[in-house]
C-alpha cells in the first residue's frame, strides 16, 4: 500500500507493519531496526542523520538504545534532529529536546555538535522555523535528508505537529513551519512538513495502545478520502516506511 500523500509522486512503498505482543518487544525490535539503519548509513558516509519523534512514546525506545546498543555505533557520528518541537523553554517538561537530552543524548554522550535542536525558545516562531530550515538545507544540501526519521502518531492520526485539516499539512515547499494548534497542547510548535519527511531514506512509526487503534486502522486500511487525508497516511519516504506497533493498537 502506498502511504504517499494524495498527488505526491512518492515511490510506491510496500507496507511493512510489525506487530509485537507488548511494548517491550516492540521497543526492542525498533531499537534493533534503528541501529541497523544507522550502521548502514555510517558504512556509506562519515555521518548519519536521525530525526527524533516527540511525545511520550520515544522515551522507552531511547532507554532501550542506551541499555542495549550504546556500543553498537559511534554515536558521535549520528546527527540528531527533531521532527517537531514545542515552543517552550528547553528545560520545560513539555520540551521534546529535554526528553531526548535526558534519555538519549546525555546517556550516550552524543556531542553537542551532533545535536540540532529546533529553536524553540525564539519569540518569533516563523523566523525560528525559517532559521531551522536554513540549518537543515546547509547540513543536507539539496539532495537528501534523514537516514532515519522516527514518527509517533496521535489518536487523531497526526504526526509530528501536522494535525488533520490544519494548514501546515498542506505545505508543499517549506521544510519547517510554525503551527498554532488547539489539537494538542502546547499550542505553539515548530514542525517538519510532509515534503521534509518525504526526503528521508527510511521513516518508521512507533506507536501502541488501544487509544491509537482506530486511527491506525483508518491509516492502514483507508476506506475513503478522509482516511487517506490523515497526516499519518500521507507520510512518504524515499525507500521505506516501517510500522512498529503493539497488539493493543493492532489486534
Ligand atoms: C509531539 C509529537 C506528537 C506525538 C504524538 C504521539 O511533539 O507532540 O511529535 O506528534 O508523536 O502526539 O504522542 P505520544 O507518543 O505521547 O502518544
mmCIF file of N, CA, C and O in Angstrom, residues 31-83:
data_model
loop_
_atom_site.group_PDB
_atom_site.id
_atom_site.type_symbol
_atom_site.label_atom_id
_atom_site.label_comp_id
_atom_site.label_asym_id
_atom_site.label_seq_id
_atom_site.Cartn_x
_atom_site.Cartn_y
_atom_site.Cartn_z
ATOM 1 N N UNK A 31 14.485 -0.748 18.351
ATOM 2 C CA UNK A 31 15.863 -0.338 18.653
ATOM 3 C C UNK A 31 16.844 -1.056 17.725
ATOM 4 O O UNK A 31 17.763 -0.436 17.172
ATOM 5 N N UNK A 32 16.620 -2.348 17.550
ATOM 6 C CA UNK A 32 17.498 -3.113 16.634
ATOM 7 C C UNK A 32 17.412 -2.540 15.222
ATOM 8 O O UNK A 32 18.414 -2.384 14.511
ATOM 9 N N UNK A 33 16.205 -2.169 14.829
ATOM 10 C CA UNK A 33 15.994 -1.614 13.488
ATOM 11 C C UNK A 33 16.743 -0.291 13.319
ATOM 12 O O UNK A 33 17.472 -0.096 12.340
ATOM 13 N N UNK A 34 16.580 0.595 14.284
ATOM 14 C CA UNK A 34 17.244 1.913 14.220
ATOM 15 C C UNK A 34 18.753 1.746 14.123
ATOM 16 O O UNK A 34 19.416 2.343 13.274
ATOM 17 N N UNK A 35 19.292 0.888 14.966
ATOM 18 C CA UNK A 35 20.756 0.679 14.973
ATOM 19 C C UNK A 35 21.210 0.110 13.638
ATOM 20 O O UNK A 35 22.236 0.520 13.079
ATOM 21 N N UNK A 36 20.413 -0.787 13.079
ATOM 22 C CA UNK A 36 20.767 -1.354 11.765
ATOM 23 C C UNK A 36 20.786 -0.295 10.684
ATOM 24 O O UNK A 36 21.725 -0.220 9.875
ATOM 25 N N UNK A 37 19.757 0.554 10.696
ATOM 26 C CA UNK A 37 19.686 1.625 9.689
ATOM 27 C C UNK A 37 20.850 2.600 9.847
ATOM 28 O O UNK A 37 21.474 3.032 8.869
ATOM 29 N N UNK A 38 21.153 2.981 11.085
ATOM 30 C CA UNK A 38 22.227 3.954 11.326
ATOM 31 C C UNK A 38 23.586 3.345 11.008
ATOM 32 O O UNK A 38 24.471 4.013 10.449
ATOM 33 N N UNK A 39 23.748 2.065 11.306
ATOM 34 C CA UNK A 39 25.022 1.394 10.990
ATOM 35 C C UNK A 39 25.238 1.349 9.474
ATOM 36 O O UNK A 39 26.341 1.614 8.969
ATOM 37 N N UNK A 40 24.163 1.081 8.735
ATOM 38 C CA UNK A 40 24.275 1.084 7.263
ATOM 39 C C UNK A 40 24.650 2.476 6.760
ATOM 40 O O UNK A 40 25.499 2.626 5.882
ATOM 41 N N UNK A 41 24.039 3.474 7.371
ATOM 42 C CA UNK A 41 24.337 4.855 6.951
ATOM 43 C C UNK A 41 25.800 5.196 7.234
ATOM 44 O O UNK A 41 26.494 5.791 6.395
ATOM 45 N N UNK A 42 26.303 4.769 8.373
ATOM 46 C CA UNK A 42 27.697 5.075 8.746
ATOM 47 C C UNK A 42 28.689 4.273 7.923
ATOM 48 O O UNK A 42 29.865 4.624 7.820
ATOM 49 N N UNK A 43 28.203 3.173 7.324
ATOM 50 C CA UNK A 43 29.087 2.404 6.427
ATOM 51 C C UNK A 43 29.219 3.117 5.074
ATOM 52 O O UNK A 43 30.178 2.931 4.329
ATOM 53 N N UNK A 44 28.210 3.967 4.789
ATOM 54 C CA UNK A 44 28.196 4.686 3.498
ATOM 55 C C UNK A 44 28.841 6.061 3.582
ATOM 56 O O UNK A 44 29.276 6.621 2.562
ATOM 57 N N UNK A 45 28.837 6.640 4.790
ATOM 58 C CA UNK A 45 29.252 8.053 4.894
ATOM 59 C C UNK A 45 29.835 8.314 6.288
ATOM 60 O O UNK A 45 29.628 7.528 7.221
ATOM 61 N N UNK A 46 30.534 9.455 6.423
ATOM 62 C CA UNK A 46 31.174 9.756 7.720
ATOM 63 C C UNK A 46 30.175 10.025 8.835
ATOM 64 O O UNK A 46 30.495 9.878 10.015
ATOM 65 N N UNK A 47 28.946 10.437 8.455
ATOM 66 C CA UNK A 47 27.959 10.748 9.494
ATOM 67 C C UNK A 47 26.590 10.234 9.063
ATOM 68 O O UNK A 47 26.331 10.053 7.874
ATOM 69 N N UNK A 48 25.728 10.018 10.060
ATOM 70 C CA UNK A 48 24.350 9.592 9.802
ATOM 71 C C UNK A 48 23.422 10.648 10.390
ATOM 72 O O UNK A 48 23.840 11.492 11.198
ATOM 73 N N UNK A 49 22.159 10.578 9.966
ATOM 74 C CA UNK A 49 21.196 11.577 10.467
ATOM 75 C C UNK A 49 19.922 10.874 10.919
ATOM 76 O O UNK A 49 19.394 10.002 10.239
ATOM 77 N N UNK A 50 19.447 11.291 12.078
ATOM 78 C CA UNK A 50 18.332 10.616 12.746
ATOM 79 C C UNK A 50 17.384 11.698 13.241
ATOM 80 O O UNK A 50 17.776 12.533 14.055
ATOM 81 N N UNK A 51 16.160 11.708 12.735
ATOM 82 C CA UNK A 51 15.160 12.680 13.191
ATOM 83 C C UNK A 51 14.289 12.009 14.244
ATOM 84 O O UNK A 51 13.699 10.949 13.998
ATOM 85 N N UNK A 52 14.213 12.627 15.416
ATOM 86 C CA UNK A 52 13.522 12.008 16.545
ATOM 87 C C UNK A 52 12.067 12.459 16.615
ATOM 88 O O UNK A 52 11.748 13.612 16.325
ATOM 89 N N UNK A 53 11.214 11.549 17.053
ATOM 90 C CA UNK A 53 9.823 11.927 17.302
ATOM 91 C C UNK A 53 9.718 12.570 18.678
ATOM 92 O O UNK A 53 10.579 12.387 19.544
ATOM 93 N N UNK A 54 8.638 13.303 18.879
ATOM 94 C CA UNK A 54 8.354 13.891 20.185
ATOM 95 C C UNK A 54 7.306 13.073 20.920
ATOM 96 O O UNK A 54 7.045 11.924 20.564
ATOM 97 N N UNK A 55 6.727 13.664 21.947
ATOM 98 C CA UNK A 55 5.715 12.945 22.718
ATOM 99 C C UNK A 55 6.336 12.006 23.736
ATOM 100 O O UNK A 55 7.538 12.046 24.009
ATOM 101 N N UNK A 56 5.509 11.128 24.269
ATOM 102 C CA UNK A 56 5.942 10.270 25.383
ATOM 103 C C UNK A 56 6.466 8.905 24.934
ATOM 104 O O UNK A 56 7.243 8.271 25.650
ATOM 105 N N UNK A 57 6.065 8.451 23.767
ATOM 106 C CA UNK A 57 6.462 7.093 23.342
ATOM 107 C C UNK A 57 7.966 6.925 23.145
ATOM 108 O O UNK A 57 8.526 5.905 23.564
ATOM 109 N N UNK A 58 8.667 7.895 22.546
ATOM 110 C CA UNK A 58 10.094 7.663 22.235
ATOM 111 C C UNK A 58 10.960 7.328 23.446
ATOM 112 O O UNK A 58 11.967 6.641 23.303
ATOM 113 N N UNK A 59 10.584 7.801 24.626
ATOM 114 C CA UNK A 59 11.458 7.611 25.809
ATOM 115 C C UNK A 59 11.829 6.151 25.997
ATOM 116 O O UNK A 59 12.979 5.796 26.259
ATOM 117 N N UNK A 60 10.835 5.250 25.804
ATOM 118 C CA UNK A 60 11.106 3.814 26.000
ATOM 119 C C UNK A 60 12.121 3.312 24.957
ATOM 120 O O UNK A 60 12.998 2.505 25.261
ATOM 121 N N UNK A 61 12.007 3.820 23.756
ATOM 122 C CA UNK A 61 12.968 3.409 22.726
ATOM 123 C C UNK A 61 14.355 3.942 23.052
ATOM 124 O O UNK A 61 15.353 3.224 22.977
ATOM 125 N N UNK A 62 14.431 5.201 23.444
ATOM 126 C CA UNK A 62 15.736 5.802 23.752
ATOM 127 C C UNK A 62 16.417 5.014 24.875
ATOM 128 O O UNK A 62 17.609 4.717 24.812
ATOM 129 N N UNK A 63 15.639 4.683 25.889
ATOM 130 C CA UNK A 63 16.207 3.916 27.013
ATOM 131 C C UNK A 63 16.730 2.558 26.555
ATOM 132 O O UNK A 63 17.772 2.090 26.994
ATOM 133 N N UNK A 64 16.021 1.963 25.612
ATOM 134 C CA UNK A 64 16.462 0.663 25.064
ATOM 135 C C UNK A 64 17.757 0.830 24.257
ATOM 136 O O UNK A 64 18.679 0.005 24.357
ATOM 137 N N UNK A 65 17.853 1.905 23.507
ATOM 138 C CA UNK A 65 19.077 2.160 22.723
ATOM 139 C C UNK A 65 20.271 2.329 23.666
ATOM 140 O O UNK A 65 21.359 1.795 23.430
ATOM 141 N N UNK A 66 20.048 3.045 24.758
ATOM 142 C CA UNK A 66 21.130 3.272 25.722
ATOM 143 C C UNK A 66 21.525 1.974 26.404
ATOM 144 O O UNK A 66 22.705 1.641 26.530
ATOM 145 N N UNK A 67 20.508 1.223 26.806
ATOM 146 C CA UNK A 67 20.758 -0.011 27.592
ATOM 147 C C UNK A 67 21.406 -1.103 26.736
ATOM 148 O O UNK A 67 22.324 -1.793 27.181
ATOM 149 N N UNK A 68 20.988 -1.244 25.509
ATOM 150 C CA UNK A 68 21.408 -2.417 24.723
ATOM 151 C C UNK A 68 22.297 -2.093 23.529
ATOM 152 O O UNK A 68 22.858 -2.993 22.913
ATOM 153 N N UNK A 69 22.415 -0.826 23.147
ATOM 154 C CA UNK A 69 23.154 -0.529 21.899
ATOM 155 C C UNK A 69 24.147 0.612 22.039
ATOM 156 O O UNK A 69 24.575 1.183 21.034
ATOM 157 N N UNK A 70 24.537 0.914 23.237
ATOM 158 C CA UNK A 70 25.445 2.069 23.452
ATOM 159 C C UNK A 70 26.770 1.871 22.723
ATOM 160 O O UNK A 70 27.398 2.827 22.281
ATOM 161 N N UNK A 71 27.180 0.610 22.573
ATOM 162 C CA UNK A 71 28.469 0.340 21.914
ATOM 163 C C UNK A 71 28.312 -0.183 20.487
ATOM 164 O O UNK A 71 29.277 -0.584 19.833
ATOM 165 N N UNK A 72 27.091 -0.152 19.995
ATOM 166 C CA UNK A 72 26.859 -0.717 18.653
ATOM 167 C C UNK A 72 27.334 0.214 17.551
ATOM 168 O O UNK A 72 27.590 -0.194 16.432
ATOM 169 N N UNK A 73 27.400 1.512 17.908
ATOM 170 C CA UNK A 73 27.735 2.540 16.902
ATOM 171 C C UNK A 73 28.677 3.563 17.523
ATOM 172 O O UNK A 73 28.750 3.693 18.736
ATOM 173 N N UNK A 74 29.315 4.319 16.632
ATOM 174 C CA UNK A 74 29.999 5.538 17.109
ATOM 175 C C UNK A 74 28.917 6.622 17.108
ATOM 176 O O UNK A 74 28.688 7.303 16.104
ATOM 177 N N UNK A 75 28.236 6.756 18.256
ATOM 178 C CA UNK A 75 27.073 7.646 18.329
ATOM 179 C C UNK A 75 27.451 9.099 18.079
ATOM 180 O O UNK A 75 26.605 9.923 17.731
ATOM 181 N N UNK A 76 28.742 9.431 18.234
ATOM 182 C CA UNK A 76 29.147 10.833 17.990
ATOM 183 C C UNK A 76 28.996 11.201 16.515
ATOM 184 O O UNK A 76 28.925 12.383 16.164
ATOM 185 N N UNK A 77 28.896 10.175 15.665
ATOM 186 C CA UNK A 77 28.735 10.425 14.218
ATOM 187 C C UNK A 77 27.261 10.446 13.791
ATOM 188 O O UNK A 77 26.949 10.632 12.622
ATOM 189 N N UNK A 78 26.382 10.247 14.777
ATOM 190 C CA UNK A 78 24.937 10.273 14.479
ATOM 191 C C UNK A 78 24.397 11.664 14.796
ATOM 192 O O UNK A 78 24.350 12.085 15.964
ATOM 193 N N UNK A 79 23.999 12.376 13.774
ATOM 194 C CA UNK A 79 23.456 13.731 13.964
ATOM 195 C C UNK A 79 21.960 13.619 14.206
ATOM 196 O O UNK A 79 21.232 13.020 13.404
ATOM 197 N N UNK A 80 21.558 14.190 15.352
ATOM 198 C CA UNK A 80 20.159 14.045 15.793
ATOM 199 C C UNK A 80 19.384 15.341 15.554
ATOM 200 O O UNK A 80 19.842 16.425 15.944
ATOM 201 N N UNK A 81 18.230 15.170 14.945
ATOM 202 C CA UNK A 81 17.329 16.278 14.652
ATOM 203 C C UNK A 81 15.969 15.968 15.290
ATOM 204 O O UNK A 81 15.790 14.933 15.918
ATOM 205 N N UNK A 82 15.019 16.884 15.093
ATOM 206 C CA UNK A 82 13.686 16.689 15.672
ATOM 207 C C UNK A 82 12.613 16.824 14.601
ATOM 208 O O UNK A 82 12.699 17.709 13.732
ATOM 209 N N UNK A 83 11.630 15.951 14.655
ATOM 210 C CA UNK A 83 10.504 16.049 13.727
ATOM 211 C C UNK A 83 9.607 17.224 14.061
ATOM 212 O O UNK A 83 8.997 17.842 13.188
#
